Short mmCIF file of C-alpha atoms in Angstrom, two decimals:
data_model
loop_
_atom_site.label_atom_id
_atom_site.label_comp_id
_atom_site.label_asym_id
_atom_site.label_seq_id
_atom_site.Cartn_x
_atom_site.Cartn_y
_atom_site.Cartn_z
CA MET A 22 2.27 -25.69 -35.90
CA SER A 23 0.08 -22.61 -36.95
CA SER A 24 -2.49 -25.11 -38.23
CA LEU A 25 -2.82 -26.63 -34.96
CA LEU A 26 -3.49 -23.47 -32.95
CA PRO A 27 -7.19 -23.03 -33.92
CA SER A 28 -7.94 -26.67 -32.95
CA LEU A 29 -6.04 -26.34 -29.69
CA ARG A 30 -7.87 -23.20 -28.80
CA GLY A 31 -11.52 -24.93 -29.58
CA PHE A 32 -10.46 -28.00 -27.52
CA ALA A 33 -9.17 -25.66 -24.64
CA SER A 34 -12.51 -23.88 -24.56
CA SER A 35 -14.70 -26.78 -24.60
CA LEU A 36 -12.49 -28.01 -21.59
CA LEU A 37 -13.17 -24.55 -20.05
CA THR A 38 -16.90 -24.50 -20.58
CA ARG A 39 -17.95 -28.19 -20.15
CA PRO A 40 -19.96 -28.72 -17.24
CA THR A 41 -18.17 -30.51 -14.37
CA THR A 42 -19.75 -33.77 -14.19
CA SER A 43 -18.42 -37.20 -13.57
CA LEU A 44 -17.42 -39.01 -16.67
CA LEU A 45 -18.94 -42.33 -15.00
CA PRO A 46 -22.75 -42.45 -14.50
CA SER A 47 -23.59 -42.38 -10.87
CA SER A 48 -25.05 -45.84 -10.84
CA THR A 49 -21.46 -47.40 -11.58
CA LEU A 50 -19.59 -45.05 -8.96
CA PRO A 51 -18.88 -47.00 -5.75
CA GLN A 52 -20.88 -46.34 -2.54
CA CYS A 53 -18.52 -45.00 -0.06
CA ALA A 54 -19.04 -45.35 3.65
CA THR A 55 -18.35 -42.68 6.12
CA ILE A 56 -15.37 -43.59 8.33
CA SER A 57 -15.04 -42.12 11.62
CA THR A 58 -12.79 -42.79 14.57
CA THR A 59 -15.28 -41.33 17.16
CA SER A 60 -17.47 -43.61 18.93
CA ALA A 61 -21.45 -43.70 17.97
CA VAL A 62 -22.18 -42.36 21.52
CA LEU A 63 -19.89 -39.35 21.49
CA ALA A 64 -20.84 -38.63 17.92
CA GLY A 65 -24.45 -38.28 18.29
CA PRO A 66 -27.38 -39.03 16.08
CA LYS A 67 -25.28 -38.56 12.85
CA ALA A 68 -22.99 -41.29 13.45
CA LYS A 69 -25.69 -44.03 13.33
CA GLY A 70 -26.34 -44.96 9.69
CA GLY A 71 -24.28 -42.13 8.24
CA LYS A 72 -27.27 -39.89 7.80
CA PRO A 73 -27.97 -36.52 9.90
CA ALA A 74 -30.57 -36.34 12.38
CA PRO A 75 -33.72 -34.83 10.89
CA LYS A 76 -34.27 -31.08 12.06
CA ALA A 77 -37.11 -30.09 14.07
CA LYS A 78 -39.62 -28.11 12.03
CA ALA A 79 -40.68 -24.79 13.25
CA ASN A 80 -44.09 -24.44 14.80
CA PRO A 81 -46.25 -22.02 12.27
CA ASN A 82 -48.40 -21.19 15.25
CA LYS A 83 -45.69 -19.36 17.06
CA THR A 84 -44.86 -15.68 16.18
CA ALA A 85 -41.44 -14.63 15.46
CA LYS A 86 -39.91 -12.72 18.44
CA LYS A 87 -39.74 -9.03 17.92
CA SER A 88 -36.62 -7.14 18.51
CA LYS A 89 -36.65 -4.95 21.38
CA ARG A 90 -36.41 -1.78 19.24
CA GLY A 91 -39.11 -1.28 16.95
CA ASP A 92 -38.77 -1.60 13.31
CA ASN A 93 -39.38 1.94 12.27
CA GLU A 94 -37.31 3.43 15.17
CA PRO A 95 -34.25 4.77 13.91
CA ARG A 96 -30.85 3.87 15.55
CA ASP A 97 -29.02 6.49 17.79
CA PRO A 98 -26.14 8.41 15.75
CA LYS A 99 -23.74 7.73 18.33
CA MET A 100 -24.17 4.14 18.14
CA ILE A 101 -23.87 4.26 14.39
CA ASN A 102 -20.86 6.30 14.76
CA MET A 103 -19.13 3.79 17.47
CA LEU A 104 -19.99 0.85 15.10
CA SER A 105 -18.48 2.08 12.20
CA HIS A 106 -15.44 3.05 13.93
CA PHE A 107 -15.32 -0.45 15.71
CA ALA A 108 -15.55 -1.89 12.10
CA ILE A 109 -12.83 0.10 10.60
CA LEU A 110 -10.56 -0.72 13.55
CA SER A 111 -11.22 -4.50 13.46
CA PRO A 112 -8.23 -6.56 12.59
CA ASN A 113 -10.01 -7.88 9.61
CA ARG A 114 -10.20 -4.43 8.01
CA ILE A 115 -6.28 -3.64 8.71
CA PRO A 116 -4.34 -3.74 5.41
CA PRO A 117 -1.58 -6.24 5.21
CA PRO A 118 2.05 -4.89 5.37
CA LEU A 119 3.68 -3.67 2.36
CA ARG A 120 5.61 -6.10 0.48
CA MET A 121 8.24 -4.61 -1.76
CA ALA A 122 11.50 -5.37 -3.47
CA ARG A 123 14.65 -4.17 -2.25
CA ASN A 124 15.10 -1.14 -4.46
CA ARG A 125 11.41 -0.07 -3.85
CA HIS A 126 11.81 -0.54 -0.11
CA LEU A 127 14.95 1.69 -0.16
CA ARG A 128 13.03 4.23 -2.03
CA HIS A 129 10.27 4.20 0.47
CA TRP A 130 12.60 4.46 3.31
CA THR A 131 14.51 7.14 1.95
CA ILE A 132 11.46 9.04 1.31
CA HIS A 133 10.09 8.20 4.75
CA ARG A 134 13.21 9.46 6.59
CA ALA A 135 13.49 12.63 4.55
CA TRP A 136 9.71 13.17 5.48
CA LEU A 137 10.46 12.55 9.36
CA LEU A 138 13.62 14.95 9.03
CA PHE A 139 11.49 17.66 7.52
CA ARG A 140 8.64 17.40 10.22
CA ARG A 141 11.37 17.37 12.95
CA ARG A 142 13.02 20.70 11.46
CA GLU A 143 9.59 22.36 11.21
CA ARG A 144 8.78 21.31 14.88
CA GLU A 145 12.10 22.43 16.22
CA ALA A 146 11.70 25.87 14.32
CA ARG A 147 8.24 26.10 15.90
CA GLU A 148 9.48 25.49 19.37
CA LYS A 149 12.37 27.76 19.08
CA THR A 150 9.94 30.67 17.96
CA LEU A 151 7.43 30.00 20.85
CA MET A 152 10.68 30.00 23.31
CA ARG A 153 11.88 33.31 22.03
CA GLN A 154 8.26 34.67 22.50
CA TRP A 155 7.97 33.31 25.90
CA GLN A 156 11.46 34.59 26.93
CA SER A 157 10.54 38.21 25.57
CA MET A 158 7.20 38.20 27.51
CA ASP A 159 9.04 36.95 30.67
CA ARG A 160 11.57 39.93 30.34
CA ALA A 161 8.88 42.29 29.75
CA CYS A 162 6.97 41.12 32.97
CA GLU A 163 10.08 41.32 34.90
CA ALA A 164 10.75 44.89 33.75
CA LEU A 165 7.39 45.84 34.54
CA ARG A 166 7.49 44.01 38.09
CA LEU A 167 10.74 46.07 38.95
CA THR A 168 9.38 49.43 37.74
CA SER A 169 7.65 52.04 40.02
CA GLY A 170 5.16 54.58 38.89
CA PRO A 171 3.41 56.17 37.23
CA GLY A 172 3.26 59.12 39.56
CA THR A 173 3.32 57.97 43.15
CA ARG A 174 2.59 54.33 42.58
CA ASP A 175 4.66 51.63 44.28
CA GLU A 176 7.02 49.14 42.64
CA GLY A 177 5.04 46.47 40.53
CA TYR A 178 1.92 48.42 40.35
CA LEU A 179 2.27 48.12 36.13
CA TYR A 180 2.81 44.42 36.74
CA ARG A 181 -0.36 43.95 38.60
CA VAL A 182 -2.56 46.01 36.24
CA ALA A 183 -1.04 43.90 33.29
CA MET A 184 -1.82 40.65 34.77
CA GLU A 185 -5.34 41.46 35.28
CA LYS A 186 -7.74 39.34 33.13
CA LYS A 187 -10.67 41.82 32.52
CA GLY A 188 -12.81 41.14 29.53
CA ILE A 189 -10.93 38.19 28.59
CA TYR A 190 -13.85 35.86 29.44
CA GLY A 191 -16.47 38.10 28.09
CA LEU A 192 -18.38 40.87 29.90
CA ASN A 193 -18.35 40.10 33.56
CA GLY A 194 -17.49 36.39 32.78
CA VAL A 195 -15.60 34.17 34.70
CA PRO A 196 -13.17 31.08 33.94
CA ILE A 197 -15.28 27.70 33.09
CA GLU A 198 -13.06 26.23 35.90
CA TYR A 199 -15.31 28.23 38.56
CA ALA A 200 -18.61 27.15 36.84
CA ARG A 201 -18.68 24.43 39.49
CA ALA A 202 -18.02 25.19 43.01
CA GLN A 203 -14.52 24.09 44.12
CA THR A 204 -14.40 21.60 46.66
CA GLU A 205 -11.45 19.46 48.43
CA THR A 206 -13.23 16.20 47.98
CA PRO A 207 -15.38 14.51 45.29
CA ALA A 208 -18.88 14.14 45.29
CA ARG A 209 -20.68 11.41 47.15
CA MET A 210 -22.51 10.37 43.88
CA ALA A 211 -20.21 10.89 41.03
CA TRP A 212 -22.83 10.38 38.35
CA ASN A 213 -26.58 10.38 38.34
CA HIS A 214 -27.50 7.41 36.18
CA GLU A 215 -31.38 8.06 36.61
CA TRP A 216 -31.19 11.27 35.06
CA LYS A 217 -33.54 11.60 32.08
CA ARG A 218 -33.80 14.36 29.32
#
C-alpha cells in the first residue's frame, strides 16, 4: 500500500496541474445550435443566426465628455465623509449573523446578559446619585426661599440672589438662546439658498 502512495500522489498532481482542455479535438465536437423559446421579433438581432449584433464603433473624432468637476479639483471633505458612512452602512457591508453551537451560544448569551445587568446597575446608581443631589439642592433652595434677612431684607432675598446668573455666560455675556431675536412666528424665508461665502 505504501508503494502505491507516491504514484497516486504523482497522478493526482498531474490531474490538478493539467490544463482544462477537452479530450476530443474541436473538429470532432458536435456543433450545437442555440435553442430559444422567444420569437425572433422579440429577441432582437441576436436571435437571427445565433450571432450577436455588431457593436457600433466609437467615432474617434468625438472627444470624450469631461466631468462637471475638474480633474484636478479635490472633492469636498463632507461628501467624502458622507459617502464613506453610506458605504459602511450599506447592506452589503453588514456582517452576517453569528452562527454558533449550542454551548457557545449559551456562553455568549450569559456574558451578554451579565454585561447588560452590570450596565443597568451602573445606570441606576448614577441616577440615584443625581436624584440625591437634586433633592438636596431643592431642599437648600426651599430653605433660602423661606429665610428672611440679612438685616432688614424681606423673605426670599437670599434665594433671589442665589438664582442670579451673573458671570455664568462670561463677562457681560448672554445665553445663546438670546442671540436671535425671540419671535412668536417663524420667519417668512426660513433658509436663504442663494447665500454664498
